[in-house]
Coordinates of C-alpha atoms and ligand atoms in Angstrom, one line a residue:
X1 CA 80.4 64.5 103.3
X2 CA 78.7 63.3 106.4
X3 CA 81.0 60.3 106.6
X4 CA 83.1 61.9 109.4
X5 CA 82.0 64.0 112.3
X6 CA 84.5 66.7 111.7
X7 CA 82.2 69.7 111.6
X8 CA 82.6 72.8 113.6
X9 CA 81.0 71.3 116.7
X10 CA 83.6 68.5 116.7
X11 CA 86.2 71.2 116.2
X12 CA 85.1 73.2 119.2
X13 CA 84.7 70.0 121.2
X14 CA 88.2 69.0 120.2
X15 CA 89.6 72.3 121.4
X16 CA 87.7 72.0 124.7
X17 CA 88.7 68.4 125.2
X18 CA 92.3 69.5 124.8
X19 CA 91.9 72.1 127.4
X20 CA 90.4 69.5 129.8
X21 CA 93.5 67.4 129.5
X22 CA 95.8 70.3 129.7
X23 CA 94.5 71.6 133.0
X24 CA 95.6 68.4 134.7
X25 CA 99.0 68.7 133.1
X26 CA 99.1 72.3 134.2
X27 CA 98.4 71.7 137.8
X28 CA 100.8 68.8 138.0
X29 CA 103.7 70.6 136.4
X30 CA 103.1 73.8 138.4
X31 CA 103.5 71.6 141.5
X32 CA 106.6 70.1 140.1
X33 CA 108.2 73.4 139.3
X34 CA 107.4 74.7 142.8
X35 CA 109.1 71.6 144.3
X36 CA 112.2 72.1 142.2
X37 CA 112.3 75.7 143.4
X38 CA 112.1 74.8 147.0
X39 CA 114.8 72.1 146.6
X40 CA 117.1 73.7 144.1
X41 CA 117.4 77.2 145.4
X42 CA 118.2 80.2 143.3
X43 CA 119.7 78.3 140.5
X44 CA 116.8 75.9 140.1
X45 CA 113.8 77.8 139.0
X46 CA 113.8 81.5 139.1
X47 CA 111.9 83.4 136.5
X48 CA 113.6 85.8 134.2
X49 CA 110.5 88.0 134.1
X50 CA 107.4 88.3 136.3
X51 CA 104.3 90.3 135.4
X52 CA 102.3 90.7 138.5
X53 CA 99.3 92.6 139.9
X54 CA 97.2 92.6 136.8
X55 CA 94.2 91.1 135.1
X56 CA 95.5 88.2 133.1
X57 CA 93.2 86.9 130.4
X58 CA 94.6 83.5 129.6
X59 CA 92.3 82.3 126.8
X60 CA 92.3 79.1 128.7
X61 CA 88.8 78.0 129.6
X62 CA 90.1 75.9 132.4
X63 CA 91.9 78.7 134.0
X64 CA 90.5 81.9 132.5
X65 CA 91.8 84.6 134.8
X66 CA 95.0 85.1 136.8
X67 CA 96.9 87.9 138.4
X68 CA 100.5 87.1 137.5
X69 CA 102.7 85.3 135.0
X70 CA 106.3 84.0 135.3
X71 CA 108.5 83.7 132.3
X72 CA 111.7 81.8 131.9
X73 CA 113.7 81.8 128.7
X74 CA 111.3 81.6 125.8
X75 CA 108.5 79.9 127.7
X76 CA 105.8 80.6 130.2
X77 CA 106.8 79.1 133.5
X78 CA 103.7 79.6 135.6
X79 CA 100.4 81.4 135.7
X80 CA 98.5 82.1 138.9
X81 CA 97.8 84.5 141.7
X82 CA 100.4 87.1 142.7
X83 CA 101.3 85.1 145.7
X84 CA 101.8 81.9 143.8
X85 CA 104.0 83.6 141.2
X86 CA 106.0 85.4 143.8
X87 CA 107.6 82.0 144.6
X88 CA 109.5 82.2 141.3
X89 CA 111.1 85.6 142.1
X90 CA 114.9 85.5 142.3
X91 CA 117.6 88.2 142.7
X92 CA 117.9 88.7 138.9
X93 CA 114.2 88.4 138.1
X94 CA 112.8 91.5 136.4
X95 CA 109.5 92.4 138.0
X96 CA 106.8 94.3 136.0
X97 CA 104.2 95.7 138.3
X98 CA 101.0 95.8 136.3
X99 CA 98.9 98.0 138.6
X100 CA 95.8 96.3 137.4
X101 CA 96.6 96.5 133.7
X102 CA 95.4 93.8 131.3
X103 CA 97.5 90.9 130.0
X104 CA 96.6 88.9 126.9
X105 CA 98.3 86.2 124.9
X106 CA 100.2 87.9 122.1
X107 CA 98.0 88.8 119.1
X108 CA 98.2 86.6 116.1
X109 CA 97.2 88.3 112.8
X110 CA 95.7 85.9 110.3
X111 CA 96.5 87.9 107.1
X112 CA 99.4 90.2 106.4
X113 CA 101.5 91.4 103.5
X114 CA 104.6 92.1 105.4
X115 CA 106.8 93.0 102.4
X116 CA 104.2 95.6 101.1
X117 CA 103.8 97.0 104.6
X118 CA 107.5 97.6 105.0
X119 CA 107.7 99.2 101.6
X120 CA 104.8 101.5 102.4
X121 CA 106.0 102.4 105.8
X122 CA 109.4 103.4 104.6
X123 CA 108.3 104.7 101.2
X124 CA 105.3 106.9 100.3
X125 CA 101.7 105.9 101.0
X126 CA 99.5 108.3 98.9
X127 CA 96.1 106.6 99.2
X128 CA 94.6 109.6 100.9
X129 CA 96.5 112.1 98.9
X130 CA 94.6 114.2 96.3
X131 CA 96.4 117.5 96.2
X132 CA 99.8 119.1 95.7
X133 CA 100.4 119.9 99.4
X134 CA 99.6 116.3 100.4
X135 CA 101.8 114.9 97.7
X136 CA 104.8 117.1 98.6
X137 CA 104.5 116.3 102.3
X138 CA 104.4 112.6 101.8
X139 CA 107.3 112.6 99.3
X140 CA 109.3 114.7 101.6
X141 CA 108.8 112.3 104.5
X142 CA 109.7 109.3 102.3
X143 CA 112.9 111.1 101.2
X144 CA 113.9 111.5 104.8
X145 CA 113.4 107.8 105.6
X146 CA 114.9 106.3 102.5
X147 CA 118.6 105.9 101.8
X148 CA 120.1 108.1 99.1
X149 CA 119.6 106.7 95.6
X150 CA 116.6 104.5 96.6
X151 CA 113.6 104.6 94.3
X152 CA 110.3 105.9 95.6
X153 CA 107.6 103.9 94.0
X154 CA 103.9 102.9 94.2
X155 CA 102.0 105.2 96.4
X156 CA 98.5 104.8 94.9
X157 CA 97.3 108.3 95.2
X158 CA 93.7 109.3 95.0
X159 CA 92.0 106.1 96.2
X160 CA 90.0 107.9 98.9
X161 CA 89.3 110.8 96.6
X162 CA 87.8 108.5 94.0
X163 CA 85.3 107.1 96.5
X164 CA 84.5 110.5 97.9
X165 CA 83.8 111.7 94.4
X166 CA 81.9 109.0 92.7
X167 CA 81.9 106.0 95.1
X168 CA 82.0 103.5 92.2
X169 CA 85.7 103.8 92.6
X170 CA 86.5 104.1 89.0
X171 CA 84.5 107.0 87.8
X172 CA 84.8 110.5 89.2
X173 CA 81.7 112.5 89.8
X174 CA 80.6 114.9 87.2
X175 CA 82.6 118.1 87.0
X176 CA 85.3 116.8 89.2
X177 CA 88.8 116.4 87.8
X178 CA 90.9 113.8 89.5
X179 CA 94.2 114.9 90.9
X180 CA 96.8 114.7 88.2
X181 CA 100.3 115.8 89.5
X182 CA 103.3 116.7 87.4
X183 CA 107.0 116.5 88.3
X184 CA 107.3 120.2 89.1
X185 CA 105.6 119.4 92.4
X186 CA 108.3 117.0 93.5
X187 CA 111.6 117.6 91.6
X188 CA 113.0 120.0 94.1
X189 CA 112.4 117.5 96.9
X190 CA 113.9 114.6 95.2
X191 CA 117.4 115.4 93.7
X192 CA 118.8 112.0 95.0
X193 CA 115.7 109.8 94.8
X194 CA 114.2 108.6 91.5
X195 CA 110.4 108.7 91.9
X196 CA 107.9 106.6 90.0
X197 CA 104.5 106.7 91.7
X198 CA 101.0 106.0 90.4
X199 CA 97.4 106.7 90.8
X200 CA 95.6 104.0 92.9
X201 CA 94.0 102.4 89.8
X202 CA 97.3 102.4 87.9
X203 CA 95.9 104.4 85.0
X204 CA 98.3 107.3 85.6
X205 CA 101.9 107.5 86.6
X206 CA 104.3 110.3 87.7
X207 CA 108.0 110.2 87.3
X208 CA 110.5 112.8 88.5
X209 CA 113.5 114.1 86.7
X210 CA 115.7 111.4 88.4
X211 CA 113.6 108.5 87.1
X212 CA 113.2 110.0 83.6
X213 CA 117.0 110.5 83.4
X214 CA 117.7 107.0 84.7
X215 CA 115.5 105.5 82.0
X216 CA 116.6 107.9 79.3
X217 CA 112.9 108.8 78.8
X218 CA 112.2 111.8 76.7
X219 CA 109.6 113.3 74.4
X220 CA 110.3 110.8 71.7
X221 CA 108.8 108.1 73.9
X222 CA 105.2 107.2 73.4
X223 CA 103.2 107.9 76.5
X224 CA 105.6 110.5 77.9
X225 CA 103.6 113.8 78.2
X226 CA 105.5 116.8 77.1
X227 CA 104.8 120.6 77.2
X228 CA 107.1 122.9 75.3
X229 CA 109.4 120.1 74.6
X230 CA 109.9 119.1 78.3
X231 CA 108.5 115.9 79.9
X232 CA 105.9 116.8 82.6
X233 CA 106.5 113.6 84.4
X234 CA 103.0 112.3 83.5
X235 CA 103.3 108.8 82.0
X236 CA 100.9 106.3 80.6
X237 CA 101.1 102.8 82.1
X238 CA 103.1 101.6 79.1
X239 CA 105.7 104.3 79.4
X240 CA 105.9 103.8 83.1
X241 CA 106.6 100.1 82.5
X242 CA 109.6 101.2 80.3
X243 CA 110.9 103.5 83.0
X244 CA 110.6 100.8 85.5
X245 CA 113.1 98.7 83.6
X246 CA 115.8 101.2 84.6
X247 CA 115.0 100.5 88.3
X248 CA 117.6 98.3 89.9
X249 CA 116.6 95.3 92.0
X250 CA 115.9 96.4 95.5
X251 CA 119.1 96.0 97.5
X252 CA 119.1 93.7 100.5
X253 CA 119.9 96.5 102.9
X254 CA 116.9 98.5 101.8
X255 CA 114.7 95.4 102.1
X256 CA 116.0 94.9 105.7
X257 CA 115.2 98.6 106.5
X258 CA 111.7 98.1 105.2
X259 CA 111.3 94.9 107.3
X260 CA 112.5 96.7 110.4
X261 CA 109.9 99.4 109.9
X262 CA 107.3 96.7 109.5
X263 CA 108.4 94.9 112.6
X264 CA 108.3 98.0 114.7
X265 CA 104.8 98.7 113.6
X266 CA 103.7 95.2 114.6
X267 CA 105.5 95.3 118.0
X268 CA 103.8 98.5 119.0
X269 CA 100.4 96.8 118.3
X270 CA 101.3 93.7 120.2
X271 CA 101.3 91.4 117.2
X272 CA 103.5 88.4 118.0
X273 CA 102.8 86.1 115.0
X274 CA 101.7 86.9 111.5
X275 CA 100.1 84.6 109.0
X276 CA 101.9 86.2 106.2
X277 CA 101.3 86.1 102.5
X278 CA 104.9 85.5 101.7
X279 CA 106.6 86.0 98.3
X280 CA 109.6 83.7 97.8
X281 CA 112.2 86.5 98.1
X282 CA 111.1 87.3 101.7
X283 CA 112.5 84.1 103.2
X284 CA 116.0 85.5 102.9
X285 CA 114.9 88.7 104.7
X286 CA 113.3 86.8 107.5
X287 CA 116.3 84.6 108.0
X288 CA 118.7 87.5 107.9
X289 CA 116.7 89.2 110.7
X290 CA 116.5 86.0 112.7
X291 CA 120.3 85.6 112.4
X292 CA 120.7 89.0 114.0
X293 CA 118.1 88.5 116.7
X294 CA 116.0 91.2 115.1
X295 CA 112.9 89.1 114.1
X296 CA 110.4 90.3 116.7
X297 CA 107.3 88.6 115.3
X298 CA 106.9 85.0 114.4
X299 CA 106.3 84.2 110.7
X300 CA 103.7 81.7 109.6
X301 CA 104.7 82.0 105.9
X302 CA 102.1 81.4 103.3
X303 CA 103.3 80.9 99.7
X304 CA 100.8 80.7 96.9
X305 CA 98.9 77.4 96.3
X306 CA 100.8 76.8 93.0
X307 CA 104.0 76.5 95.1
X308 CA 102.7 73.5 97.1
X309 CA 104.2 71.1 94.6
X310 CA 107.6 72.6 95.2
X311 CA 107.4 72.0 98.9
X312 CA 106.2 68.5 98.3
X313 CA 109.1 67.9 95.9
X314 CA 111.5 68.8 98.6
X315 CA 109.7 66.4 101.0
X316 CA 108.9 69.2 103.4
X317 CA 106.0 68.5 105.7
X318 CA 103.2 70.9 106.7
X319 CA 104.5 73.4 109.2
X320 CA 108.1 72.7 108.4
X321 CA 110.4 75.2 110.1
X322 CA 111.0 76.7 113.5
X323 CA 109.0 78.6 116.1
X324 CA 110.0 81.8 114.3
X325 CA 109.9 81.0 110.6
X326 CA 107.5 78.3 109.6
X327 CA 106.1 77.2 106.2
X328 CA 102.4 77.5 106.8
X329 CA 99.4 77.0 104.5
X330 CA 99.2 77.8 100.9
X331 CA 97.2 80.7 99.6
X332 CA 94.8 80.3 96.6
X333 CA 92.5 82.8 94.9
X334 CA 89.0 82.3 93.6
X335 CA 87.8 85.8 92.8
X336 CA 88.8 89.5 92.9
X337 CA 88.1 92.1 95.6
X338 CA 85.4 94.6 96.5
X339 CA 87.7 97.6 96.1
X340 CA 87.5 97.4 92.3
X341 CA 84.3 95.5 92.0
X342 CA 85.8 92.2 90.9
X343 CA 84.5 90.0 93.8
X344 CA 82.3 87.3 92.2
X345 CA 78.6 87.5 92.9
X346 CA 75.5 85.7 91.7
X347 CA 73.7 89.0 91.1
X348 CA 75.4 91.9 89.4
X349 CA 77.0 94.9 91.1
X350 CA 74.4 97.7 91.2
X351 CA 76.8 100.3 90.0
X352 CA 78.6 98.5 87.1
X353 CA 76.2 95.7 86.1
X354 CA 79.2 93.3 86.2
X355 CA 79.3 90.0 88.3
X356 CA 82.9 90.2 89.2
X357 CA 85.7 87.9 87.9
X358 CA 87.5 84.7 88.5
X359 CA 91.2 84.7 89.3
X360 CA 93.9 83.0 87.2
X361 CA 94.0 79.9 89.4
X362 CA 90.4 79.1 88.4
X363 CA 91.5 78.5 84.9
X364 CA 91.7 76.3 82.9
X365 CA 88.6 74.5 84.2
X366 CA 89.6 72.0 86.9
X367 CA 92.9 73.8 87.7
X368 CA 91.9 74.9 91.2
X369 CA 90.4 71.5 92.0
X370 CA 93.7 69.8 91.0
X371 CA 95.8 72.2 93.0
X372 CA 93.6 71.7 96.1
X373 CA 93.5 67.9 95.8
X374 CA 97.3 67.7 95.3
X375 CA 98.1 70.0 98.3
X376 CA 95.7 68.1 100.5
X377 CA 97.1 64.8 99.5
X378 CA 100.5 66.1 101.0
X379 CA 98.7 67.0 104.2
X380 CA 99.0 70.7 103.4
X381 CA 96.3 73.2 104.4
X382 CA 95.0 75.3 101.5
X383 CA 93.7 78.8 102.5
X384 CA 91.8 80.3 99.7
X385 CA 90.7 83.9 99.0
X386 CA 86.9 84.0 98.2
X387 CA 84.9 87.3 98.7
X388 CA 81.7 87.3 96.7
X389 CA 78.8 84.9 97.5
X390 CA 79.3 83.0 94.3
X391 CA 83.1 82.6 94.9
X392 CA 82.6 81.4 98.5
X393 CA 80.0 78.8 97.5
X394 CA 82.2 77.6 94.6
X395 CA 85.1 77.2 97.0
X396 CA 83.1 75.2 99.5
X397 CA 82.1 72.9 96.7
X398 CA 85.7 72.4 95.8
X399 CA 86.7 71.8 99.5
X400 CA 83.9 69.1 99.7
X401 CA 85.3 67.6 96.5
X402 CA 88.8 67.4 98.0
X403 CA 87.4 65.4 100.9
X404 CA 85.5 63.2 98.6
X405 CA 88.6 62.4 96.5
X406 CA 91.2 62.1 99.2
X407 CA 88.9 60.7 101.9
X408 CA 88.1 61.8 105.4
X409 CA 90.8 63.0 107.7
X410 CA 90.8 64.6 111.1
X411 CA 93.5 67.1 110.6
X412 CA 92.2 69.3 107.8
X413 CA 92.0 73.0 108.6
X414 CA 91.0 74.7 105.4
X415 CA 90.2 78.4 105.4
X416 CA 88.0 80.7 103.4
X417 CA 90.1 83.9 103.3
X418 CA 88.0 87.1 103.6
X419 CA 84.6 85.3 103.4
X420 CA 83.0 88.7 103.0
X421 CA 79.6 88.2 101.4
X422 CA 77.6 85.1 102.3
X423 CA 74.6 84.2 100.1
X424 CA 72.8 83.7 103.5
X425 CA 73.1 81.9 106.8
X426 CA 73.0 78.5 104.9
X427 CA 76.6 79.3 103.7
X428 CA 77.7 79.6 107.3
X429 CA 76.0 76.3 108.1
X430 CA 77.8 74.7 105.2
X431 CA 81.2 76.0 106.3
X432 CA 80.5 74.7 109.8
X433 CA 79.6 71.3 108.4
X434 CA 82.8 71.2 106.4
X435 CA 84.9 72.3 109.4
X436 CA 86.2 75.3 107.3
X437 CA 87.7 78.3 109.2
X438 CA 86.5 81.8 108.4
X439 CA 89.7 83.9 108.0
X440 CA 88.2 87.4 108.2
X441 CA 89.5 90.9 108.7
X442 CA 87.0 93.0 110.6
X443 CA 88.5 96.3 109.7
X444 CA 87.4 95.7 106.1
X445 CA 83.9 96.0 107.3
X446 CA 84.1 99.5 108.7
X447 CA 86.2 100.7 105.8
X448 CA 84.1 99.1 103.1
X449 CA 80.8 100.3 104.6
X450 CA 81.6 103.8 103.0
X451 CA 80.4 102.5 99.7
X452 CA 79.2 98.9 100.1
X453 CA 75.4 99.5 100.1
X454 CA 75.4 101.4 96.8
X455 CA 77.4 98.7 95.2
X456 CA 75.4 95.6 96.3
X457 CA 72.2 97.1 97.7
X458 CA 70.4 96.9 101.0
X459 CA 69.4 93.2 100.8
X460 CA 72.8 91.7 100.2
X461 CA 74.6 93.8 102.8
X462 CA 72.6 91.8 105.5
X463 CA 75.1 89.0 105.0
X464 CA 78.3 90.9 104.6
X465 CA 81.0 90.5 107.2
X466 CA 78.6 88.2 109.0
X467 CA 80.8 87.5 112.0
X468 CA 78.0 86.7 114.4
X469 CA 76.3 84.4 112.0
X470 CA 79.5 82.6 111.3
X471 CA 80.3 82.3 115.0
X472 CA 76.9 81.1 116.0
X473 CA 76.9 78.5 113.2
X474 CA 79.9 77.0 114.8
X475 CA 82.5 78.2 112.3
X476 CA 85.9 79.0 113.8
X477 CA 86.3 82.8 113.6
X478 CA 89.9 83.9 112.8
X479 CA 90.8 87.6 112.8
X480 CA 93.5 89.6 111.2
X481 CA 94.2 92.8 109.3
X482 CA 95.2 92.4 105.7
X483 CA 97.8 95.0 106.6
X484 CA 98.8 97.2 104.8
X485 CA 95.8 96.9 102.5
X486 CA 95.2 97.1 98.8
X487 CA 95.8 99.8 96.2
X488 CA 92.4 101.1 97.2
X489 CA 92.6 101.2 101.0
X490 CA 95.0 101.3 103.9
X491 CA 94.4 98.7 106.7
X492 CA 96.0 99.1 110.1
X493 CA 97.7 96.2 111.8
X494 CA 96.2 97.3 115.1
X495 CA 94.3 94.3 116.6
X496 CA 92.4 96.7 119.0
X497 CA 91.1 98.5 115.9
X498 CA 90.1 95.1 114.5
X499 CA 88.3 94.2 117.7
X500 CA 86.6 97.6 117.7
X501 CA 85.4 97.0 114.1
X502 CA 83.9 93.7 115.0
X503 CA 82.3 94.8 118.2
X504 CA 81.1 98.3 117.2
X505 CA 80.7 97.9 113.4
X506 CA 81.2 101.7 113.3
X507 CA 83.7 104.0 111.7
X508 CA 86.4 105.3 114.1
X509 CA 84.1 108.4 114.4
X510 CA 81.2 106.2 115.6
X511 CA 79.1 106.1 112.4
X512 CA 76.4 104.8 111.9
X513 CA 74.8 105.0 115.3
X514 CA 74.1 101.5 116.6
X515 CA 76.5 100.0 114.1
X516 CA 76.3 98.9 110.5
X517 CA 74.2 95.7 110.2
X518 CA 74.2 95.5 114.0
X519 CA 72.9 92.0 114.0
X520 CA 76.4 90.9 113.1
X521 CA 78.1 92.6 116.1
X522 CA 80.0 90.3 118.4
X523 CA 81.2 90.7 122.0
X524 CA 84.8 91.8 122.8
X525 CA 85.8 88.4 124.3
X526 CA 84.8 86.6 121.1
X527 CA 86.9 89.1 119.2
X528 CA 89.9 88.7 121.5
X529 CA 89.6 84.9 121.1
X530 CA 89.6 85.3 117.3
X531 CA 93.0 87.1 117.6
X532 CA 94.6 84.6 119.9
X533 CA 93.3 81.2 120.7
X534 CA 91.5 80.7 117.4
X535 CA 94.4 81.8 115.3
X536 CA 96.8 79.5 117.1
X537 CA 94.4 76.7 116.2
X538 CA 94.1 77.8 112.6
X539 CA 97.9 77.5 112.2
X540 CA 98.1 74.1 114.0
X541 CA 100.0 75.6 117.0
X542 CA 97.3 75.4 119.6
X543 CA 99.6 73.4 121.9
X544 CA 102.3 76.1 121.7
X545 CA 100.7 79.5 121.6
X546 CA 97.5 81.6 121.6
X547 CA 96.9 81.1 125.4
X548 CA 98.7 82.0 128.5
X549 CA 99.5 78.6 129.9
X550 CA 102.5 77.0 131.5
X551 CA 104.9 75.6 129.0
X552 CA 103.6 77.7 126.1
X553 CA 105.7 80.2 124.2
X554 CA 106.2 83.4 126.1
X555 CA 104.3 85.7 123.7
X556 CA 102.3 88.3 125.7
X557 CA 101.0 91.8 125.6
X558 CA 100.1 94.2 128.3
X559 CA 97.3 96.7 127.6
X560 CA 96.6 100.0 129.4
X561 CA 92.9 99.2 129.6
X562 CA 90.7 96.1 129.9
X563 CA 89.3 95.6 126.4
X564 CA 86.6 93.4 127.8
X565 CA 85.3 96.1 130.1
X566 CA 86.1 99.4 128.4
X567 CA 83.1 101.1 126.7
X568 CA 82.9 100.0 123.1
X569 CA 83.7 103.4 121.6
X570 CA 87.0 103.4 123.5
X571 CA 88.2 99.9 122.4
X572 CA 90.1 101.6 119.5
X573 CA 92.0 103.7 122.0
X574 CA 93.3 100.8 124.1
X575 CA 97.1 100.9 123.9
X576 CA 99.7 98.3 124.1
X577 CA 102.2 99.0 126.9
X578 CA 104.4 96.0 126.6
X579 CA 104.9 93.4 123.9
X580 CA 106.9 90.2 124.8
X581 CA 107.9 87.7 122.1
X582 CA 109.8 84.5 123.0
X583 CA 110.3 85.9 126.5
X584 CA 111.9 89.0 125.2
X585 CA 110.5 92.6 125.6
X586 CA 110.2 93.9 122.0
X587 CA 108.1 96.9 122.7
X588 CA 107.6 99.1 125.8
X589 CA 105.7 102.3 126.0
Ligands
ZN601 ZN1 95.5 90.3 101.5

């Protein structure tokens, strides 16, 4: 280390330098387009769409505010005053009068699980379900959404109940019996849908008559609970695994339906690119949607780090693909998660005495180092999950080791994914020195705060979700959602909720007063930048997206309120009025 000045300062300087050059290009090309317009008449340079009369936040330090934007095809044609942009108006131009509303570059989400989100949105999400009425309502809704014959699976009931009861997440409070449903609650609702759902911690499963029949499961099976010779539907994990063998592979049509539900969710929140944790079977789904012009968000696809060698074997470079589907970084894992107390810490969890655990990729010794060095040697960008302080420090040492082995290079953009619990400010300084990006999800903070302190105590929470410390140290802050969450919590894809979380550090109800660890609150513009400009840089597309600038991809959102001026408590209420991707309106309220 220290051989190359590639730290965060040089990163920010690099970004700023780029903007300096770009402003010259911008002014020159705007003049050029204007000339063409004057000479060429209507066929020359009319916009397809003009947004005018608003507050345009460009994310471009050289030209931070404007009133109007002209779009043509998939690109931004011009950005400027309402008068300037009016020159691009033609007979077929659609004009959107903004009436003072706020325009931002389309939101880029640094961390999604698109396939799980689609399955949850179409199927049954039971995280907050802990009684018969709740279960019946959710199952009924899922039946209405899902095609006849489709299996309803997963669900993860009781996660919020577990925390409310005992907080530790795995041990109910004394005297409380966790919700333990049987099939009599759902059989009448599900004559045409086999159901195999589970408790959030996967210790208990529920099958309906359809699923038991399909698997031929009866009282002779071990792990099938029976009363009076009839299966109740309650299964042990082993019995559930046997039942699952009867489940057919999910048909393509159902996977497309799930994907459409997920896309609609993203469009209503103004998300125009996702950095998606992509299992191999999703590429066919994305391609099928693209072929039908249905892909309304751009996919920066992130396979797992152990797949990097396959991409290398095919000779595919970093960022191979198109503006809509691109092979992005590779995701590795160092430790577990907070939700089940498996994040890796130096000091034990207060409530379990455990230190957390390493993930598979860390074994055998040296495996992670090898994976990182090989991926980096191909020019790929590893992006690695590390949550506990011990995990983060371990990862930073590995990143430093990669640089030592493969030598200095200007184009590394490694990320620490989640980066939740720093040992202290020195960790942020080290990240800055290494030029490592903090890929954080601010909504985690206001969800986890329900139980964080009793798990790791008052001292360690000072450096949890330390957004301000990271930002001020010079680490590039990258924001996203982790949508749709884990088996222990639901996370919304709404970037305005993420901004609210980072700025307020309060629950949606405004607790605690003043914010949780208020020293780590950041301002709204820093948060907006972390959802736009910074994420474009994190994916290596800073010359194409993340800002509203002439020649950039036409990915924009219109908001009903100015998130930089609205009072903090109302940030979460800011609504997307219009989402434009690739010059196309994909959502309109
Ligand atoms: Zn995730």
